[in-house]
Coordinates of N, CA and C in Angstrom, one line a residue:
X1 N 27.5 -26.3 22.7 CA 27.6 -25.7 21.4 C 26.1 -25.5 20.9
X2 N 25.9 -24.3 20.3 CA 24.5 -24.0 19.8 C 24.3 -24.8 18.6
X3 N 23.0 -25.2 18.4 CA 22.6 -25.9 17.2 C 22.5 -24.9 16.0
X4 N 22.5 -25.5 14.8 CA 22.5 -24.7 13.6 C 21.2 -23.8 13.5
X5 N 20.0 -24.4 13.8 CA 18.8 -23.5 13.8 C 18.9 -22.4 14.8
X6 N 19.6 -22.6 16.0 CA 19.7 -21.5 17.0 C 20.7 -20.4 16.4
X7 N 21.7 -20.9 15.7 CA 22.7 -19.9 15.1 C 22.0 -19.1 14.1
X8 N 21.1 -19.7 13.3 CA 20.4 -19.0 12.2 C 19.4 -18.0 12.8
X9 N 18.7 -18.4 13.9 CA 17.8 -17.5 14.6 C 18.5 -16.3 15.2
X10 N 19.7 -16.6 15.8 CA 20.4 -15.5 16.4 C 20.9 -14.5 15.3
X11 N 21.3 -15.1 14.2 CA 21.8 -14.2 13.1 C 20.6 -13.4 12.5
X12 N 19.4 -14.0 12.5 CA 18.3 -13.3 12.0 C 17.9 -12.2 12.9
X13 N 17.9 -12.4 14.2 CA 17.6 -11.4 15.2 C 18.6 -10.3 15.1
X14 N 19.8 -10.6 14.9 CA 20.9 -9.6 14.8 C 20.7 -8.7 13.6
X15 N 20.4 -9.4 12.5 CA 20.2 -8.6 11.2 C 19.0 -7.7 11.3
X16 N 17.9 -8.2 12.0 CA 16.7 -7.4 12.1 C 16.9 -6.2 13.0
X17 N 17.6 -6.4 14.1 CA 17.9 -5.3 15.0 C 18.8 -4.3 14.4
X18 N 19.9 -4.8 13.7 CA 20.8 -3.9 13.1 C 20.1 -3.1 12.0
X19 N 19.3 -3.8 11.2 CA 18.5 -3.2 10.1 C 17.6 -2.1 10.7
X20 N 16.9 -2.4 11.8 CA 16.0 -1.5 12.4 C 16.7 -0.2 12.9
X21 N 17.9 -0.4 13.6 CA 18.6 0.7 14.1 C 19.1 1.6 12.9
X22 N 19.6 0.9 11.9 CA 20.0 1.7 10.7 C 18.8 2.4 10.0
X23 N 17.7 1.7 10.0 CA 16.5 2.3 9.4 C 16.0 3.5 10.1
X24 N 16.1 3.5 11.5 CA 15.7 4.7 12.3 C 16.6 5.9 11.9
X25 N 17.9 5.6 11.8 CA 18.8 6.7 11.4 C 18.5 7.2 10.0
X26 N 18.2 6.3 9.1 CA 17.8 6.6 7.7 C 16.6 7.5 7.7
X27 N 15.5 7.1 8.4 CA 14.3 7.8 8.4 C 14.5 9.2 9.0
X28 N 15.2 9.3 10.1 CA 15.4 10.6 10.8 C 16.2 11.6 9.9
X29 N 17.1 11.1 9.2 CA 18.0 11.9 8.3 C 17.3 12.2 6.9
X30 N 16.6 11.2 6.5 CA 16.1 11.3 5.1 C 14.7 11.7 5.0
X31 N 13.9 11.7 6.1 CA 12.5 12.0 5.9 C 12.2 13.4 5.4
X32 N 13.0 14.4 5.9 CA 12.7 15.8 5.3 C 12.8 15.8 3.8
X33 N 13.8 15.1 3.2 CA 13.9 15.1 1.8 C 12.8 14.3 1.1
X34 N 12.3 13.3 1.9 CA 11.2 12.5 1.4 C 9.9 13.3 1.3
X35 N 9.7 14.2 2.3 CA 8.6 15.1 2.3 C 8.7 16.0 1.1
X36 N 9.9 16.5 0.9 CA 10.0 17.4 -0.3 C 9.8 16.7 -1.6
X37 N 10.2 15.4 -1.7 CA 10.0 14.6 -2.8 C 8.5 14.4 -3.1
X38 N 7.8 14.0 -2.1 CA 6.3 13.8 -2.2 C 5.6 15.1 -2.6
X39 N 6.0 16.2 -2.1 CA 5.3 17.4 -2.4 C 5.6 17.9 -3.8
X40 N 6.8 17.7 -4.3 CA 7.2 18.0 -5.7 C 6.4 17.1 -6.6
X41 N 6.3 15.8 -6.2 CA 5.7 14.8 -7.1 C 4.2 15.0 -7.3
X42 N 3.6 15.6 -6.2 CA 2.1 15.6 -6.2 C 1.5 17.0 -6.3
X43 N 2.3 18.0 -6.5 CA 1.7 19.3 -6.6 C 0.8 19.4 -7.8
X44 N -0.4 19.9 -7.6 CA -1.4 20.0 -8.7 C -1.2 21.2 -9.6
X45 N -0.5 22.2 -9.0 CA -0.1 23.4 -9.8 C 1.3 23.8 -9.3
X46 N 1.9 24.7 -10.0 CA 3.3 25.0 -9.7 C 3.4 25.9 -8.4
X47 N 3.6 25.2 -7.3 CA 3.8 25.8 -6.0 C 5.3 25.9 -5.7
X48 N 6.0 24.9 -6.0 CA 7.4 24.8 -5.7 C 8.2 24.7 -7.0
X49 N 9.2 25.5 -7.1 CA 10.0 25.5 -8.4 C 11.1 24.4 -8.4
X50 N 11.4 23.9 -7.2 CA 12.4 22.9 -7.1 C 12.6 22.5 -5.7
X51 N 13.6 21.6 -5.5 CA 13.9 21.1 -4.1 C 14.2 22.2 -3.1
X52 N 15.1 23.1 -3.4 CA 15.4 24.1 -2.5 C 14.2 25.0 -2.2
X53 N 13.5 25.4 -3.2 CA 12.3 26.2 -3.0 C 11.3 25.5 -2.1
X54 N 11.0 24.2 -2.4 CA 10.1 23.5 -1.5 C 10.6 23.4 -0.1
X55 N 11.8 23.2 0.1 CA 12.4 23.1 1.4 C 12.3 24.4 2.2
X56 N 12.6 25.5 1.5 CA 12.5 26.8 2.2 C 11.1 27.2 2.5
X57 N 10.2 27.0 1.5 CA 8.8 27.3 1.8 C 8.1 26.5 2.9
X58 N 8.5 25.2 2.9 CA 7.9 24.3 4.0 C 8.4 24.8 5.3
X59 N 9.7 25.1 5.5 CA 10.2 25.6 6.7 C 9.6 26.9 7.1
X60 N 9.5 27.8 6.2 CA 8.9 29.1 6.4 C 7.4 29.1 6.9
X61 N 6.7 28.2 6.2 CA 5.2 28.1 6.5 C 4.9 27.2 7.7
X62 N 5.7 26.1 7.9 CA 5.3 25.1 8.9 C 6.4 24.9 9.9
X63 N 7.5 25.5 9.7 CA 8.6 25.2 10.6 C 9.3 23.9 10.3
X64 N 10.4 23.6 11.0 CA 11.1 22.4 10.7 C 10.3 21.2 10.9
X65 N 9.3 21.3 11.8 CA 8.4 20.1 12.1 C 7.6 19.7 10.8
X66 N 7.4 20.7 9.9 CA 6.7 20.4 8.7 C 7.4 19.4 7.8
X67 N 8.7 19.4 7.9 CA 9.5 18.4 7.1 C 9.4 17.0 7.7
X68 N 8.9 16.9 8.9 CA 8.8 15.5 9.5 C 7.3 15.1 9.6
X69 N 6.4 15.7 8.9 CA 5.0 15.2 8.9 C 5.0 13.8 8.4
X70 N 4.3 13.0 9.1 CA 4.1 11.6 8.8 C 5.3 10.7 9.1
X71 N 6.3 11.2 9.9 CA 7.5 10.4 10.1 C 7.2 9.2 11.1
X72 N 6.1 9.3 11.8 CA 5.8 8.2 12.8 C 5.5 6.9 12.0
X73 N 4.9 7.0 10.8 CA 4.5 5.8 10.1 C 5.7 4.9 9.7
X74 N 6.7 5.5 9.1 CA 7.9 4.6 8.8 C 8.7 4.2 10.0
X75 N 8.7 5.0 11.1 CA 9.4 4.7 12.3 C 8.7 3.5 13.0
X76 N 7.4 3.5 13.1 CA 6.7 2.4 13.7 C 6.8 1.2 12.9
X77 N 6.7 1.3 11.6 CA 6.7 0.2 10.7 C 8.1 -0.5 10.4
X78 N 9.1 0.2 10.9 CA 10.5 -0.3 10.6 C 10.7 -1.8 10.9
X79 N 10.4 -2.1 12.2 CA 10.7 -3.5 12.6 C 9.9 -4.5 11.8
X80 N 8.6 -4.2 11.5 CA 7.8 -5.1 10.7 C 8.4 -5.2 9.3
X81 N 8.8 -4.1 8.7 CA 9.3 -4.0 7.3 C 10.6 -4.8 7.3
X82 N 11.5 -4.6 8.3 CA 12.8 -5.3 8.3 C 12.6 -6.8 8.4
X83 N 11.6 -7.2 9.3 CA 11.3 -8.6 9.5 C 10.8 -9.3 8.3
X84 N 9.9 -8.6 7.6 CA 9.3 -9.2 6.4 C 10.3 -9.2 5.3
X85 N 11.1 -8.2 5.1 CA 12.2 -8.1 4.1 C 13.2 -9.2 4.3
X86 N 13.7 -9.4 5.6 CA 14.7 -10.4 5.9 C 14.1 -11.8 5.6
X87 N 12.9 -12.1 6.0 CA 12.3 -13.4 5.8 C 12.0 -13.6 4.3
X88 N 11.5 -12.6 3.7 CA 11.1 -12.8 2.3 C 12.4 -13.0 1.4
X89 N 13.4 -12.2 1.6 CA 14.6 -12.3 0.8 C 15.3 -13.6 1.1
X90 N 15.4 -14.0 2.4 CA 16.0 -15.3 2.7 C 15.3 -16.4 2.1
X91 N 14.0 -16.5 2.1 CA 13.2 -17.6 1.5 C 13.3 -17.5 0.0
X92 N 13.3 -16.3 -0.5 CA 13.4 -16.2 -2.0 C 14.7 -16.7 -2.5
X93 N 15.8 -16.4 -1.8 CA 17.1 -16.9 -2.2 C 17.1 -18.5 -2.2
X94 N 16.5 -19.0 -1.1 CA 16.4 -20.5 -1.0 C 15.6 -21.1 -2.1
X95 N 14.6 -20.4 -2.6 CA 13.7 -20.9 -3.6 C 14.4 -20.9 -5.0
X96 N 15.3 -19.9 -5.2 CA 15.9 -19.9 -6.5 C 17.3 -20.5 -6.6
X97 N 17.7 -21.2 -5.4 CA 19.0 -21.8 -5.3 C 18.8 -23.3 -5.2
X98 N 18.8 -24.0 -6.3 CA 18.5 -25.5 -6.2 C 19.5 -26.3 -5.4
X99 N 20.8 -25.8 -5.4 CA 21.9 -26.5 -4.7 C 22.5 -25.5 -3.8
X100 N 22.3 -25.7 -2.4 CA 22.8 -24.7 -1.4 C 24.4 -24.6 -1.5
X101 N 25.0 -25.6 -2.0 CA 26.5 -25.6 -2.1 C 27.0 -24.7 -3.2
X102 N 26.2 -24.4 -4.1 CA 26.6 -23.5 -5.3 C 26.1 -22.1 -5.0
X103 N 27.1 -21.1 -5.0 CA 26.7 -19.7 -4.8 C 25.7 -19.2 -5.8
X104 N 24.8 -18.3 -5.4 CA 23.8 -17.7 -6.2 C 24.5 -16.9 -7.3
X105 N 23.9 -16.9 -8.5 CA 24.4 -16.0 -9.6 C 23.7 -14.6 -9.4
X106 N 24.3 -13.6 -10.1 CA 23.7 -12.3 -10.1 C 22.2 -12.3 -10.6
X107 N 21.9 -13.0 -11.7 CA 20.5 -13.0 -12.1 C 19.6 -13.6 -11.0
X108 N 20.1 -14.6 -10.3 CA 19.3 -15.2 -9.2 C 19.1 -14.2 -8.1
X109 N 20.1 -13.4 -7.8 CA 19.9 -12.3 -6.8 C 18.8 -11.3 -7.2
X110 N 18.8 -11.0 -8.5 CA 17.7 -10.1 -9.1 C 16.4 -10.7 -8.9
X111 N 16.2 -12.0 -9.2 CA 14.9 -12.7 -9.0 C 14.5 -12.7 -7.6
X112 N 15.5 -13.1 -6.7 CA 15.1 -13.1 -5.2 C 14.7 -11.7 -4.7
X113 N 15.4 -10.7 -5.2 CA 15.1 -9.3 -4.8 C 13.7 -8.9 -5.3
X114 N 13.3 -9.3 -6.5 CA 12.0 -9.0 -7.0 C 10.9 -9.7 -6.2
X115 N 11.2 -11.0 -5.8 CA 10.2 -11.7 -5.0 C 10.0 -11.1 -3.7
X116 N 11.2 -10.7 -3.1 CA 11.1 -10.0 -1.8 C 10.4 -8.7 -1.9
X117 N 10.6 -7.9 -3.0 CA 9.9 -6.7 -3.3 C 8.4 -6.9 -3.3
X118 N 7.9 -8.0 -3.9 CA 6.5 -8.2 -4.0 C 5.9 -8.4 -2.6
X119 N 6.6 -9.2 -1.8 CA 6.2 -9.4 -0.4 C 6.1 -8.2 0.4
X120 N 7.2 -7.3 0.4 CA 7.3 -6.2 1.2 C 6.3 -5.1 0.8
X121 N 5.7 -5.2 -0.4 CA 4.7 -4.2 -0.9 C 3.5 -4.2 0.0
X122 N 3.1 -5.4 0.5 CA 2.0 -5.5 1.4 C 2.1 -4.8 2.7
X123 N 3.4 -4.6 3.1 CA 3.7 -3.9 4.4 C 4.0 -2.4 4.1
X124 N 4.8 -2.2 3.1 CA 5.2 -0.8 2.8 C 4.1 0.0 2.2
X125 N 3.1 -0.6 1.5 CA 2.0 0.1 0.9 C 1.2 0.9 1.9
X126 N 0.7 0.3 3.0 CA -0.1 1.1 4.0 C 0.8 2.1 4.7
X127 N 2.1 1.7 5.0 CA 3.0 2.6 5.7 C 3.2 3.9 4.9
X128 N 3.4 3.7 3.6 CA 3.6 4.9 2.7 C 2.3 5.7 2.5
X129 N 1.2 5.0 2.5 CA -0.1 5.7 2.3 C -0.3 6.6 3.5
X130 N -0.2 6.2 4.7 CA -0.4 7.0 5.9 C 0.6 8.2 5.9
X131 N 1.9 7.9 5.5 CA 2.9 8.9 5.5 C 2.6 9.9 4.4
X132 N 2.2 9.5 3.2 CA 2.0 10.4 2.1 C 0.8 11.3 2.4
X133 N -0.3 10.7 2.9 CA -1.4 11.5 3.2 C -1.1 12.6 4.2
X134 N -0.1 12.4 5.1 CA 0.3 13.4 6.1 C 1.2 14.5 5.4
X135 N 2.0 14.1 4.4 CA 3.0 14.9 3.9 C 2.6 16.0 3.0
X136 N 1.4 15.9 2.3 CA 0.9 16.9 1.4 C 0.6 18.2 2.1
X137 N 0.8 19.3 1.5 CA 0.4 20.6 2.1 C -1.1 20.7 2.4
X138 N -1.4 21.2 3.5 CA -2.8 21.3 3.9 C -3.5 20.0 4.3
X139 N -2.7 19.0 4.7 CA -3.3 17.8 5.1 C -4.2 18.0 6.3
X140 N -5.4 17.3 6.2 CA -6.4 17.5 7.3 C -6.0 16.7 8.6
X141 N -5.0 15.8 8.4 CA -4.7 15.0 9.6 C -3.6 15.6 10.4
X142 N -3.8 15.5 11.8 CA -2.8 16.0 12.7 C -1.8 15.0 13.1
X143 N -2.1 13.7 12.9 CA -1.1 12.7 13.3 C -1.3 11.5 12.4
X144 N -0.4 10.6 12.4 CA -0.5 9.4 11.6 C -1.6 8.5 12.1
X145 N -1.7 8.4 13.4 CA -2.7 7.6 14.1 C -4.1 8.0 13.7
X146 N -4.3 9.4 13.6 CA -5.6 9.9 13.2 C -5.8 9.6 11.7
X147 N -4.8 9.7 10.9 CA -4.9 9.3 9.5 C -5.3 7.9 9.3
X148 N -4.6 7.0 10.0 CA -4.8 5.5 9.8 C -6.2 5.2 10.3
X149 N -6.6 5.8 11.5 CA -7.9 5.5 12.1 C -9.0 6.0 11.1
X150 N -8.9 7.1 10.5 CA -9.9 7.7 9.6 C -10.1 6.8 8.4
X151 N -8.9 6.4 7.8 CA -9.0 5.6 6.6 C -9.6 4.2 6.9
X152 N -9.2 3.6 8.0 CA -9.7 2.2 8.3 C -11.2 2.3 8.7
X153 N -11.6 3.3 9.4 CA -13.0 3.5 9.7 C -13.9 3.8 8.5
X154 N -13.3 4.6 7.6 CA -14.1 5.0 6.4 C -14.1 3.9 5.3
X155 N -13.0 3.2 5.1 CA -12.9 2.4 4.0 C -12.6 0.9 4.4
X156 N -12.4 0.7 5.7 CA -12.1 -0.7 6.0 C -10.6 -1.0 5.7
X157 N -10.2 -2.3 5.9 CA -8.9 -2.7 5.7 C -8.4 -2.4 4.3
X158 N -9.3 -2.6 3.3 CA -8.9 -2.4 1.9 C -8.5 -0.9 1.7
X159 N -9.0 0.0 2.5 CA -8.6 1.4 2.3 C -7.1 1.6 2.6
X160 N -6.5 0.8 3.4 CA -5.1 0.9 3.8 C -4.2 0.5 2.6
X161 N -4.8 -0.2 1.6 CA -4.0 -0.6 0.4 C -4.2 0.2 -0.8
X162 N -4.6 1.4 -0.6 CA -4.8 2.4 -1.7 C -3.4 2.5 -2.4
X163 N -3.4 2.3 -3.7 CA -2.1 2.4 -4.5 C -1.3 1.2 -4.4
X164 N -1.9 0.0 -4.0 CA -1.1 -1.2 -3.9 C -0.5 -1.6 -5.2
X165 N -1.3 -1.5 -6.3 CA -0.8 -1.9 -7.6 C 0.4 -1.1 -8.0
X166 N 0.4 0.2 -7.7 CA 1.5 1.1 -8.0 C 2.7 0.8 -7.1
X167 N 2.4 0.3 -5.9 CA 3.5 -0.1 -5.0 C 4.2 -1.3 -5.5
X168 N 3.4 -2.3 -6.1 CA 4.0 -3.4 -6.7 C 4.9 -3.0 -7.9
X169 N 4.4 -2.0 -8.7 CA 5.1 -1.5 -9.8 C 6.4 -0.9 -9.5
X170 N 6.5 -0.3 -8.3 CA 7.8 0.2 -7.8 C 8.7 -0.8 -7.1
X171 N 8.1 -1.5 -6.1 CA 8.9 -2.3 -5.2 C 9.5 -3.6 -5.9
X172 N 8.8 -4.2 -6.8 CA 9.3 -5.4 -7.4 C 10.6 -5.1 -8.2
X173 N 10.6 -4.2 -9.2 CA 11.8 -3.9 -10.0 C 12.9 -3.2 -9.1
X174 N 12.4 -2.3 -8.2 CA 13.4 -1.6 -7.4 C 14.2 -2.5 -6.5
X175 N 13.6 -3.4 -5.9 CA 14.3 -4.4 -5.0 C 15.1 -5.4 -5.8
X176 N 14.6 -5.7 -7.0 CA 15.5 -6.6 -7.9 C 16.7 -5.8 -8.2
X177 N 16.6 -4.5 -8.5 CA 17.8 -3.7 -8.9 C 18.7 -3.5 -7.7
X178 N 18.1 -3.3 -6.6 CA 18.9 -3.0 -5.4 C 19.8 -4.2 -5.1
X179 N 19.2 -5.4 -4.9 CA 19.9 -6.5 -4.5 C 20.9 -7.0 -5.6
X180 N 20.4 -6.9 -6.8 CA 21.2 -7.3 -8.0 C 22.5 -6.5 -8.1
X181 N 22.4 -5.1 -8.0 CA 23.5 -4.3 -8.1 C 24.4 -4.3 -6.9
X182 N 23.7 -4.5 -5.7 CA 24.5 -4.6 -4.5 C 25.4 -5.8 -4.5
X183 N 24.9 -7.0 -4.9 CA 25.7 -8.2 -5.0 C 26.7 -8.1 -6.1
X184 N 26.4 -7.4 -7.2 CA 27.3 -7.2 -8.4 C 28.5 -6.4 -7.9
X185 N 28.2 -5.3 -7.1 CA 29.3 -4.4 -6.7 C 30.1 -5.1 -5.7
X186 N 29.5 -5.9 -4.8 CA 30.3 -6.7 -3.8 C 31.3 -7.6 -4.5
X187 N 30.8 -8.4 -5.4 CA 31.6 -9.3 -6.1 C 32.7 -8.7 -7.0
X188 N 32.4 -7.4 -7.4 CA 33.4 -6.7 -8.2 C 34.6 -6.2 -7.4
X189 N 34.3 -6.1 -6.1 CA 35.4 -5.5 -5.2 C 36.2 -6.5 -4.4
X190 N 35.9 -7.8 -4.6 CA 36.7 -8.8 -3.9 C 38.0 -9.0 -4.6
X191 N 39.1 -9.3 -3.9 CA 40.3 -9.6 -4.5 C 40.3 -11.1 -4.8
X192 N 41.2 -11.6 -5.8 CA 41.2 -13.1 -6.1 C 41.4 -13.9 -4.8
X193 N 40.5 -14.9 -4.7 CA 40.5 -15.8 -3.5 C 39.9 -15.3 -2.3
X194 N 39.4 -14.0 -2.3 CA 38.8 -13.5 -1.1 C 37.3 -13.7 -1.1
X195 N 36.8 -14.3 0.0 CA 35.3 -14.5 0.1 C 34.6 -13.1 0.2
X196 N 33.4 -13.1 -0.4 CA 32.7 -11.8 -0.3 C 32.4 -11.4 1.1
X197 N 32.2 -12.4 2.0 CA 31.9 -12.1 3.4 C 33.0 -11.4 4.1
X198 N 34.2 -11.4 3.5 CA 35.4 -10.8 4.2 C 35.6 -9.3 3.7
X199 N 34.7 -8.8 2.9 CA 34.9 -7.4 2.5 C 34.8 -6.4 3.7
X200 N 35.7 -5.4 3.7 CA 35.7 -4.4 4.8 C 34.4 -3.6 4.7
X201 N 34.0 -3.0 5.8 CA 32.7 -2.3 6.0 C 32.6 -1.2 4.9
X202 N 33.7 -0.5 4.6 CA 33.6 0.6 3.7 C 33.2 0.2 2.3
X203 N 33.7 -1.0 1.9 CA 33.4 -1.5 0.6 C 31.9 -2.0 0.6
X204 N 31.4 -2.6 1.7 CA 30.0 -3.0 1.8 C 29.1 -1.7 1.7
X205 N 29.6 -0.6 2.3 CA 28.8 0.6 2.3 C 28.7 1.1 0.8
X206 N 29.8 1.1 0.1 CA 29.9 1.5 -1.3 C 28.9 0.6 -2.1
X207 N 28.9 -0.7 -1.9 CA 28.0 -1.6 -2.6 C 26.6 -1.2 -2.3
X208 N 26.3 -0.9 -1.0 CA 24.9 -0.5 -0.6 C 24.5 0.8 -1.3
X209 N 25.5 1.7 -1.4 CA 25.2 3.0 -2.1 C 24.9 2.8 -3.6
X210 N 25.6 1.9 -4.2 CA 25.4 1.6 -5.6 C 24.0 0.9 -5.8
X211 N 23.7 0.0 -4.9 CA 22.4 -0.6 -4.9 C 21.3 0.4 -4.8
X212 N 21.5 1.4 -3.8 CA 20.5 2.4 -3.6 C 20.3 3.3 -4.7
X213 N 21.4 3.7 -5.4 CA 21.3 4.5 -6.6 C 20.5 3.8 -7.7
X214 N 20.8 2.5 -7.9 CA 20.1 1.7 -8.9 C 18.6 1.6 -8.5
X215 N 18.3 1.5 -7.2 CA 16.9 1.4 -6.8 C 16.1 2.6 -7.2
X216 N 16.6 3.8 -7.0 CA 15.9 5.0 -7.3 C 16.0 5.5 -8.8
X217 N 17.2 5.3 -9.4 CA 17.3 5.7 -10.8 C 16.4 4.9 -11.7
X218 N 16.3 3.6 -11.5 CA 15.5 2.8 -12.4 C 14.0 2.9 -12.2
X219 N 13.6 3.3 -11.0 CA 12.2 3.2 -10.7 C 11.5 4.5 -10.2
X220 N 12.3 5.6 -10.3 CA 11.7 6.9 -9.8 C 10.4 7.3 -10.5
X221 N 10.3 7.1 -11.9 CA 9.0 7.4 -12.5 C 7.8 6.6 -11.9
X222 N 8.0 5.4 -11.5 CA 6.9 4.6 -10.9 C 6.6 5.1 -9.5
X223 N 7.7 5.7 -8.8 CA 7.5 6.2 -7.5 C 6.6 7.5 -7.6
X224 N 6.7 8.3 -8.7 CA 5.9 9.5 -8.9 C 4.4 9.0 -9.0
X225 N 4.2 8.0 -9.8 CA 2.8 7.5 -10.0 C 2.3 7.0 -8.6
X226 N 3.1 6.3 -7.9 CA 2.6 5.8 -6.6 C 2.3 6.9 -5.6
X227 N 3.1 7.9 -5.5 CA 2.9 9.1 -4.7 C 1.6 9.8 -5.1
X228 N 1.4 9.9 -6.4 CA 0.2 10.6 -6.9 C -1.1 9.9 -6.5
X229 N -1.1 8.6 -6.6 CA -2.2 7.8 -6.3 C -2.5 7.8 -4.8
X230 N -1.4 7.7 -4.0 CA -1.6 7.6 -2.5 C -1.9 8.9 -1.9
X231 N -1.7 10.0 -2.5 CA -2.1 11.3 -2.0 C -3.5 11.7 -2.5
X232 N -4.1 10.9 -3.3 CA -5.4 11.2 -3.9 C -6.4 11.0 -2.8
X233 N -7.7 11.3 -3.0 CA -8.8 11.2 -2.1 C -8.9 9.7 -1.7
X234 N -9.3 9.5 -0.4 CA -9.4 8.1 0.0 C -10.7 7.4 -0.4
X235 N -11.6 8.2 -0.9 CA -12.9 7.7 -1.4 C -12.8 7.5 -2.9
X236 N -13.0 6.3 -3.5 CA -12.9 6.1 -4.9 C -13.7 7.0 -5.8
X237 N -14.9 7.3 -5.4 CA -15.8 8.2 -6.2 C -15.3 9.6 -6.3
X238 N -14.4 10.0 -5.4 CA -13.9 11.4 -5.4 C -12.5 11.5 -5.9
X239 N -11.9 10.4 -6.3 CA -10.5 10.4 -6.8 C -10.4 10.9 -8.2
X240 N -9.2 11.5 -8.4 CA -8.9 12.0 -9.8 C -8.2 10.8 -10.5
X241 N -7.5 10.0 -9.8 CA -6.7 8.9 -10.4 C -7.3 7.6 -10.0
X242 N -7.4 6.6 -10.9 CA -8.1 5.3 -10.6 C -7.1 4.2 -10.8
X243 N -5.8 4.4 -10.9 CA -4.9 3.4 -11.0 C -3.6 3.8 -11.8
X244 N -2.6 3.0 -11.8 CA -1.3 3.4 -12.5 C -1.5 3.7 -14.0
X245 N -2.5 3.0 -14.6 CA -2.7 3.2 -16.0 C -3.6 4.4 -16.4
X246 N -4.1 5.1 -15.3 CA -4.9 6.3 -15.6 C -4.0 7.3 -16.2
X247 N -4.5 7.9 -17.4 CA -3.6 8.9 -18.1 C -3.1 10.0 -17.3
X248 N -4.0 10.6 -16.4 CA -3.6 11.7 -15.6 C -2.6 11.4 -14.5
X249 N -2.4 10.2 -14.2 CA -1.4 9.8 -13.1 C 0.0 10.1 -13.5
X250 N 0.3 10.2 -14.8 CA 1.6 10.5 -15.3 C 1.9 11.9 -15.7
X251 N 0.9 12.8 -15.4 CA 1.1 14.2 -15.8 C 1.6 15.0 -14.6

């Protein structure tokens, strides 16, 4: 019979692998719209009138591959992001749960999600920076590796954390909202006496969708600020924006 630590390790590995596979599918299907989002958020003048216009102009000028600029960054970082998120969220839940025999409350899930969001920012920040620098029209970089190499050589390790404060501003409340609404939705869909763990897959998917909508609805304005800062010049002296509180970052 396997020991309890071995069971927990096997479950952790299973969750990370499953999350990574799901993440790959998410990136491959969602990256084109993410490219459109970043371009709409960071255009300095009115180039695109909306989502459809940006989509059609990008395909016309750069082909379908233009929609996948910078996709290597989130694909390569998926395993690391999932590992950090799993570990951070698991540890955060343990920290806010004084008695393991008592189920977590919804507010405690919010707190654990916020704590996990703080931790994941250190990984997601650089991944999003390289991706965003690639996604803007006229990017001078031909690949994510070239982008990362140039930033690290020019600015050192701290250069990879451009926009970290804005990443905190987005990831802390967004992950609190995601896990909070996800657990709230799961608990709302159980029948009397039914454990939450016994919910069918389709209900879990609905709960995930509700969490995802909460993630973006509540924090989209901060995501605009983050994208604006991360697509700015990599050299501080040549930047237009100097942080989330800079007045121009919200225009």
